[in-house]
JSON list of C-alpha atoms in Angstrom, two decimals:
[
{"chain": "A", "resi": 1, "resn": "MET", "atom": "CA", "xyz": [60.33, 25.40, -68.38]},
{"chain": "A", "resi": 2, "resn": "ASP", "atom": "CA", "xyz": [56.89, 26.96, -68.64]},
{"chain": "A", "resi": 3, "resn": "PHE", "atom": "CA", "xyz": [53.55, 25.18, -68.26]},
{"chain": "A", "resi": 4, "resn": "SER", "atom": "CA", "xyz": [50.06, 25.42, -69.63]},
{"chain": "A", "resi": 5, "resn": "PHE", "atom": "CA", "xyz": [47.23, 23.24, -68.36]},
{"chain": "A", "resi": 6, "resn": "ARG", "atom": "CA", "xyz": [44.34, 21.17, -69.69]},
{"chain": "A", "resi": 7, "resn": "GLY", "atom": "CA", "xyz": [40.97, 21.54, -68.05]},
{"chain": "A", "resi": 8, "resn": "LYS", "atom": "CA", "xyz": [40.67, 21.48, -64.27]},
{"chain": "A", "resi": 9, "resn": "LEU", "atom": "CA", "xyz": [44.34, 20.57, -63.76]},
{"chain": "A", "resi": 10, "resn": "LYS", "atom": "CA", "xyz": [45.30, 24.25, -63.36]},
{"chain": "A", "resi": 11, "resn": "LYS", "atom": "CA", "xyz": [43.02, 24.54, -60.33]},
{"chain": "A", "resi": 12, "resn": "GLN", "atom": "CA", "xyz": [44.11, 21.17, -58.93]},
{"chain": "A", "resi": 13, "resn": "LEU", "atom": "CA", "xyz": [47.77, 22.21, -59.10]},
{"chain": "A", "resi": 14, "resn": "SER", "atom": "CA", "xyz": [47.22, 25.79, -57.90]},
{"chain": "A", "resi": 15, "resn": "SER", "atom": "CA", "xyz": [47.97, 25.10, -54.23]},
{"chain": "A", "resi": 16, "resn": "GLU", "atom": "CA", "xyz": [49.00, 22.31, -51.90]},
{"chain": "A", "resi": 17, "resn": "LYS", "atom": "CA", "xyz": [45.47, 22.29, -50.47]},
{"chain": "A", "resi": 18, "resn": "GLU", "atom": "CA", "xyz": [43.95, 21.70, -53.92]},
{"chain": "A", "resi": 19, "resn": "MET", "atom": "CA", "xyz": [46.56, 19.02, -54.72]},
{"chain": "A", "resi": 20, "resn": "LEU", "atom": "CA", "xyz": [45.84, 17.18, -51.49]},
{"chain": "A", "resi": 21, "resn": "LYS", "atom": "CA", "xyz": [42.11, 17.30, -52.19]},
{"chain": "A", "resi": 22, "resn": "ALA", "atom": "CA", "xyz": [42.51, 16.01, -55.75]},
{"chain": "A", "resi": 23, "resn": "PHE", "atom": "CA", "xyz": [45.39, 13.54, -55.42]},
{"chain": "A", "resi": 24, "resn": "GLY", "atom": "CA", "xyz": [45.96, 12.62, -51.77]},
{"chain": "A", "resi": 25, "resn": "ARG", "atom": "CA", "xyz": [49.03, 13.04, -49.58]},
{"chain": "A", "resi": 26, "resn": "GLU", "atom": "CA", "xyz": [51.43, 10.54, -51.17]},
{"chain": "A", "resi": 27, "resn": "ARG", "atom": "CA", "xyz": [50.84, 11.61, -54.79]},
{"chain": "A", "resi": 28, "resn": "THR", "atom": "CA", "xyz": [50.94, 15.30, -53.81]},
{"chain": "A", "resi": 29, "resn": "LYS", "atom": "CA", "xyz": [54.39, 14.85, -52.27]},
{"chain": "A", "resi": 30, "resn": "PHE", "atom": "CA", "xyz": [55.81, 13.43, -55.50]},
{"chain": "A", "resi": 31, "resn": "LEU", "atom": "CA", "xyz": [53.76, 15.74, -57.71]},
{"chain": "A", "resi": 32, "resn": "LYS", "atom": "CA", "xyz": [55.36, 18.77, -56.06]},
{"chain": "A", "resi": 33, "resn": "LEU", "atom": "CA", "xyz": [58.82, 17.25, -56.59]},
{"chain": "A", "resi": 34, "resn": "ARG", "atom": "CA", "xyz": [58.20, 16.51, -60.29]},
{"chain": "A", "resi": 35, "resn": "LEU", "atom": "CA", "xyz": [56.67, 19.94, -60.92]},
{"chain": "A", "resi": 36, "resn": "GLY", "atom": "CA", "xyz": [59.81, 21.41, -59.39]},
{"chain": "A", "resi": 37, "resn": "VAL", "atom": "CA", "xyz": [62.01, 19.34, -61.71]},
{"chain": "A", "resi": 38, "resn": "LEU", "atom": "CA", "xyz": [59.99, 20.47, -64.74]},
{"chain": "A", "resi": 39, "resn": "ALA", "atom": "CA", "xyz": [59.95, 24.11, -63.64]},
{"chain": "A", "resi": 40, "resn": "ASN", "atom": "CA", "xyz": [63.73, 24.15, -63.10]},
{"chain": "A", "resi": 41, "resn": "ALA", "atom": "CA", "xyz": [64.53, 22.52, -66.44]},
{"chain": "A", "resi": 42, "resn": "LYS", "atom": "CA", "xyz": [65.41, 24.89, -69.29]},
{"chain": "A", "resi": 43, "resn": "THR", "atom": "CA", "xyz": [64.19, 22.35, -71.85]},
{"chain": "A", "resi": 44, "resn": "LEU", "atom": "CA", "xyz": [62.57, 18.93, -71.81]},
{"chain": "A", "resi": 45, "resn": "ALA", "atom": "CA", "xyz": [66.01, 17.43, -72.51]},
{"chain": "A", "resi": 46, "resn": "ASP", "atom": "CA", "xyz": [67.07, 18.62, -69.03]},
{"chain": "A", "resi": 47, "resn": "VAL", "atom": "CA", "xyz": [64.45, 16.45, -67.29]},
{"chain": "A", "resi": 48, "resn": "PRO", "atom": "CA", "xyz": [66.14, 13.21, -66.18]},
{"chain": "A", "resi": 49, "resn": "ALA", "atom": "CA", "xyz": [65.19, 10.04, -68.03]},
{"chain": "A", "resi": 50, "resn": "ASP", "atom": "CA", "xyz": [66.60, 8.04, -65.10]},
{"chain": "A", "resi": 51, "resn": "PRO", "atom": "CA", "xyz": [64.64, 7.31, -61.93]},
{"chain": "A", "resi": 52, "resn": "PRO", "atom": "CA", "xyz": [63.15, 8.82, -59.91]},
{"chain": "A", "resi": 53, "resn": "PRO", "atom": "CA", "xyz": [61.54, 11.29, -62.42]},
{"chain": "A", "resi": 54, "resn": "ARG", "atom": "CA", "xyz": [62.10, 8.95, -65.38]},
{"chain": "A", "resi": 55, "resn": "CYS", "atom": "CA", "xyz": [60.77, 11.26, -68.07]},
{"chain": "A", "resi": 56, "resn": "HIS", "atom": "CA", "xyz": [59.70, 9.06, -70.96]},
{"chain": "A", "resi": 57, "resn": "PRO", "atom": "CA", "xyz": [57.70, 9.21, -74.19]},
{"chain": "A", "resi": 58, "resn": "LEU", "atom": "CA", "xyz": [54.42, 7.31, -74.30]},
{"chain": "A", "resi": 59, "resn": "LYS", "atom": "CA", "xyz": [53.25, 4.93, -77.02]},
{"chain": "A", "resi": 60, "resn": "GLY", "atom": "CA", "xyz": [50.09, 3.77, -78.71]},
{"chain": "A", "resi": 61, "resn": "LYS", "atom": "CA", "xyz": [47.11, 6.09, -78.38]},
{"chain": "A", "resi": 62, "resn": "ARG", "atom": "CA", "xyz": [49.25, 8.31, -76.13]},
{"chain": "A", "resi": 63, "resn": "LYS", "atom": "CA", "xyz": [51.95, 8.80, -78.77]},
{"chain": "A", "resi": 64, "resn": "GLY", "atom": "CA", "xyz": [53.24, 12.37, -78.63]},
{"chain": "A", "resi": 65, "resn": "GLN", "atom": "CA", "xyz": [52.74, 12.54, -74.88]},
{"chain": "A", "resi": 66, "resn": "TYR", "atom": "CA", "xyz": [55.37, 12.22, -72.15]},
{"chain": "A", "resi": 67, "resn": "ALA", "atom": "CA", "xyz": [55.19, 11.25, -68.50]},
{"chain": "A", "resi": 68, "resn": "VAL", "atom": "CA", "xyz": [57.17, 11.47, -65.29]},
{"chain": "A", "resi": 69, "resn": "VAL", "atom": "CA", "xyz": [56.75, 8.94, -62.50]},
{"chain": "A", "resi": 70, "resn": "LEU", "atom": "CA", "xyz": [54.93, 10.01, -59.35]},
{"chain": "A", "resi": 71, "resn": "THR", "atom": "CA", "xyz": [54.41, 6.84, -57.32]},
{"chain": "A", "resi": 72, "resn": "GLY", "atom": "CA", "xyz": [53.56, 3.26, -58.18]},
{"chain": "A", "resi": 73, "resn": "ASN", "atom": "CA", "xyz": [51.77, 3.36, -61.54]},
{"chain": "A", "resi": 74, "resn": "TRP", "atom": "CA", "xyz": [50.76, 7.04, -61.21]},
{"chain": "A", "resi": 75, "resn": "ARG", "atom": "CA", "xyz": [52.17, 9.49, -63.74]},
{"chain": "A", "resi": 76, "resn": "LEU", "atom": "CA", "xyz": [52.06, 13.19, -64.55]},
{"chain": "A", "resi": 77, "resn": "VAL", "atom": "CA", "xyz": [51.31, 13.24, -68.29]},
{"chain": "A", "resi": 78, "resn": "PHE", "atom": "CA", "xyz": [52.16, 16.18, -70.55]},
{"chain": "A", "resi": 79, "resn": "GLU", "atom": "CA", "xyz": [52.88, 17.11, -74.16]},
{"chain": "A", "resi": 80, "resn": "PRO", "atom": "CA", "xyz": [55.11, 19.66, -75.84]},
{"chain": "A", "resi": 81, "resn": "ASP", "atom": "CA", "xyz": [53.33, 23.03, -76.17]},
{"chain": "A", "resi": 82, "resn": "PRO", "atom": "CA", "xyz": [52.77, 23.79, -78.96]},
{"chain": "A", "resi": 83, "resn": "LEU", "atom": "CA", "xyz": [52.13, 20.19, -79.95]},
{"chain": "A", "resi": 84, "resn": "VAL", "atom": "CA", "xyz": [54.78, 18.84, -82.31]},
{"chain": "A", "resi": 85, "resn": "LYS", "atom": "CA", "xyz": [53.97, 16.12, -84.84]},
{"chain": "A", "resi": 86, "resn": "GLY", "atom": "CA", "xyz": [56.62, 13.51, -85.57]},
{"chain": "A", "resi": 87, "resn": "HIS", "atom": "CA", "xyz": [60.12, 13.58, -84.09]},
{"chain": "A", "resi": 88, "resn": "VAL", "atom": "CA", "xyz": [60.50, 15.90, -81.10]},
{"chain": "A", "resi": 89, "resn": "ASN", "atom": "CA", "xyz": [63.86, 17.56, -80.41]},
{"chain": "A", "resi": 90, "resn": "LEU", "atom": "CA", "xyz": [63.68, 17.63, -76.59]},
{"chain": "A", "resi": 91, "resn": "SER", "atom": "CA", "xyz": [66.33, 20.33, -76.38]},
{"chain": "A", "resi": 92, "resn": "LEU", "atom": "CA", "xyz": [63.97, 22.72, -78.21]},
{"chain": "A", "resi": 93, "resn": "VAL", "atom": "CA", "xyz": [60.90, 22.09, -76.00]},
{"chain": "A", "resi": 94, "resn": "LYS", "atom": "CA", "xyz": [60.68, 24.99, -73.53]},
{"chain": "A", "resi": 95, "resn": "LYS", "atom": "CA", "xyz": [57.01, 24.70, -72.64]},
{"chain": "A", "resi": 96, "resn": "VAL", "atom": "CA", "xyz": [54.78, 21.73, -71.86]},
{"chain": "A", "resi": 97, "resn": "ARG", "atom": "CA", "xyz": [51.04, 21.37, -71.53]},
{"chain": "A", "resi": 98, "resn": "LEU", "atom": "CA", "xyz": [50.18, 19.39, -68.39]},
{"chain": "A", "resi": 99, "resn": "LEU", "atom": "CA", "xyz": [47.37, 16.99, -69.27]},
{"chain": "A", "resi": 100, "resn": "GLU", "atom": "CA", "xyz": [46.56, 14.77, -66.31]},
{"chain": "A", "resi": 101, "resn": "VAL", "atom": "CA", "xyz": [47.66, 12.85, -63.25]},
{"chain": "A", "resi": 102, "resn": "VAL", "atom": "CA", "xyz": [46.69, 9.27, -63.99]},
{"chain": "A", "resi": 103, "resn": "ASP", "atom": "CA", "xyz": [47.36, 5.56, -63.70]},
{"chain": "A", "resi": 104, "resn": "TYR", "atom": "CA", "xyz": [47.05, 4.72, -67.42]},
{"chain": "A", "resi": 105, "resn": "HIS", "atom": "CA", "xyz": [48.46, 1.20, -67.10]},
{"chain": "A", "resi": 106, "resn": "GLY", "atom": "CA", "xyz": [45.01, -0.43, -67.08]},
{"chain": "A", "resi": 107, "resn": "GLU", "atom": "CA", "xyz": [43.86, 1.28, -70.28]}
]
């Protein structure tokens, strides 16, 4: 699958050094694994919904976004690119826009 990026995330994910600086050692380890899973998937349907990646749709004000688990409450959040309104056929999504690495559980 292909990626596009929002804001400074492209720079933060450009190298292991930048990832370590932005996200720390533990999150970087899992971030690299999840980026590998996304990169190797042909479509979003190919990304496992079971742990450890646990790709899942988000709700509420994050409706339309998806996340994969990094560690603890930390997630890599993304959306289909181009953005699709309404029902998303995951087997047709071949590109995602990476939005942020975040612990959104306290929002």
